[in-house]
Amino acid sequence: QVQLVESGGGLVQAGGTLRLSCAAVGSLFRITTMAWYRQAQGKQRDLVASITSDGDTNYADAVKGRFTISRDNAKIAVYLQMNSLKPEDTAVYYCYAAEARSFNEYDYWGQGTQVTVSL
């Protein structure tokens, strides 16, 4: 069983910074893509940023230039550095990991961590 354990959410004022962390624990074969998604109240879950095992990154337009995703393959961990936070960044942030095993791909999600940005 694989678990993604997140940490780092909280309350911050607009313009502030937060760093989210997510570590995978359990029996793992090969983690390919890791990512962060977010879901604001009453809205769908959207991709924030993703990173492949080779380090290729992709960002949602709303966070480009403000957020940075990184990963540590040895620790099977992914991070999201969030700078210049805005109230519209308020959401529950979810860690995601894709595992390649036996010609199939398996998706894993963290439990979510709340990020609240106040004016």
Short mmCIF file of C-alpha atoms in Angstrom, two decimals:
data_model
loop_
_atom_site.label_atom_id
_atom_site.label_comp_id
_atom_site.label_asym_id
_atom_site.label_seq_id
_atom_site.Cartn_x
_atom_site.Cartn_y
_atom_site.Cartn_z
CA GLN A 1 0.00 0.00 0.00
CA VAL A 2 1.32 3.43 -0.96
CA GLN A 3 0.60 6.58 0.99
CA LEU A 4 1.40 10.18 0.14
CA VAL A 5 1.97 12.25 3.26
CA GLU A 6 1.65 16.02 2.85
CA SER A 7 2.69 18.87 5.07
CA GLY A 8 3.23 22.61 4.95
CA GLY A 9 -0.20 24.15 4.47
CA GLY A 10 -1.53 26.96 6.60
CA LEU A 11 -2.71 30.54 6.77
CA VAL A 12 -0.65 33.30 5.21
CA GLN A 13 -1.21 36.91 4.21
CA ALA A 14 -1.32 37.96 0.58
CA GLY A 15 2.21 38.34 -0.76
CA GLY A 16 3.55 35.71 1.61
CA THR A 17 5.17 32.34 0.98
CA LEU A 18 4.50 28.73 1.83
CA ARG A 19 6.28 25.49 1.01
CA LEU A 20 4.35 22.27 0.63
CA SER A 21 6.02 18.89 1.00
CA CYS A 22 4.83 15.41 0.06
CA ALA A 23 6.61 12.14 0.70
CA ALA A 24 5.61 8.71 -0.63
CA VAL A 25 5.80 5.77 1.76
CA GLY A 26 5.14 2.10 1.11
CA SER A 27 6.05 -0.42 -1.52
CA LEU A 28 6.94 1.46 -4.68
CA PHE A 29 8.30 0.44 -8.06
CA ARG A 30 8.89 3.40 -10.33
CA ILE A 31 7.31 6.79 -9.73
CA THR A 32 6.95 8.66 -13.00
CA THR A 33 5.02 11.92 -12.71
CA MET A 34 4.50 13.75 -9.42
CA ALA A 35 2.26 16.77 -9.18
CA TRP A 36 0.25 19.17 -7.08
CA TYR A 37 -3.44 19.81 -7.66
CA ARG A 38 -5.76 22.17 -5.85
CA GLN A 39 -9.46 22.39 -5.25
CA ALA A 40 -11.14 25.58 -4.12
CA GLN A 41 -14.46 25.37 -2.35
CA GLY A 42 -17.24 24.60 -4.82
CA LYS A 43 -14.85 24.14 -7.74
CA GLN A 44 -13.22 21.22 -9.51
CA ARG A 45 -9.76 19.92 -8.75
CA ASP A 46 -7.21 21.49 -11.09
CA LEU A 47 -3.56 20.86 -11.87
CA VAL A 48 -1.18 23.38 -10.31
CA ALA A 49 2.17 21.94 -11.37
CA SER A 50 3.70 18.64 -12.41
CA ILE A 51 7.21 17.23 -12.71
CA THR A 52 8.47 14.11 -14.45
CA SER A 53 11.19 11.79 -13.20
CA ASP A 54 13.56 13.58 -15.60
CA GLY A 55 12.72 16.95 -14.07
CA ASP A 56 10.51 18.35 -16.80
CA THR A 57 7.96 20.70 -15.31
CA ASN A 58 4.58 22.08 -16.25
CA TYR A 59 2.63 24.87 -14.55
CA ALA A 60 -0.87 26.23 -14.65
CA ASP A 61 -0.91 29.74 -16.14
CA ALA A 62 -2.26 31.16 -12.88
CA VAL A 63 0.88 30.19 -10.93
CA LYS A 64 3.65 30.61 -13.51
CA GLY A 65 6.45 32.75 -12.16
CA ARG A 66 5.22 32.43 -8.57
CA PHE A 67 5.27 28.70 -7.79
CA THR A 68 8.12 26.24 -8.23
CA ILE A 69 7.77 22.46 -8.16
CA SER A 70 10.73 20.22 -7.37
CA ARG A 71 11.30 16.61 -6.41
CA ASP A 72 13.80 14.39 -4.69
CA ASN A 73 13.82 11.01 -6.43
CA ALA A 74 15.90 9.37 -3.71
CA LYS A 75 13.36 10.35 -1.05
CA ILE A 76 10.39 9.95 -3.40
CA ALA A 77 9.24 13.40 -2.42
CA VAL A 78 7.80 16.41 -4.20
CA TYR A 79 7.74 20.02 -3.08
CA LEU A 80 5.85 23.16 -4.04
CA GLN A 81 7.39 26.52 -3.23
CA MET A 82 4.66 29.14 -3.36
CA ASN A 83 5.67 32.80 -3.47
CA SER A 84 3.66 35.99 -3.88
CA LEU A 85 0.54 34.21 -2.73
CA LYS A 86 -2.84 35.66 -3.62
CA PRO A 87 -6.27 35.16 -2.03
CA GLU A 88 -7.31 33.24 -5.15
CA ASP A 89 -4.67 30.62 -4.30
CA THR A 90 -6.81 29.59 -1.34
CA ALA A 91 -7.69 25.91 -1.76
CA VAL A 92 -7.02 22.41 -0.55
CA TYR A 93 -3.79 21.26 -2.19
CA TYR A 94 -3.37 17.60 -3.10
CA CYS A 95 -0.19 15.72 -3.86
CA TYR A 96 -0.30 13.22 -6.74
CA ALA A 97 2.03 10.46 -7.84
CA ALA A 98 1.90 8.02 -10.72
CA GLU A 99 3.57 4.64 -10.33
CA ALA A 100 4.54 2.45 -13.29
CA ARG A 101 4.25 -1.23 -12.39
CA SER A 102 3.69 -4.37 -14.48
CA PHE A 103 2.85 -2.41 -17.65
CA ASN A 104 0.18 -0.47 -15.79
CA GLU A 105 0.12 2.94 -14.18
CA TYR A 106 -1.35 3.50 -10.75
CA ASP A 107 -2.45 6.87 -9.36
CA TYR A 108 -2.01 7.91 -5.75
CA TRP A 109 -3.32 10.98 -3.93
CA GLY A 110 -2.45 12.65 -0.68
CA GLN A 111 -5.05 13.54 1.91
CA GLY A 112 -4.93 17.25 1.07
CA THR A 113 -3.58 20.23 2.95
CA GLN A 114 -5.42 23.53 3.35
CA VAL A 115 -3.80 26.73 2.11
CA THR A 116 -5.57 29.94 3.04
CA VAL A 117 -4.37 33.33 1.81
CA SER A 118 -5.88 36.36 3.52
CA LEU A 119 -5.95 39.95 2.34
#
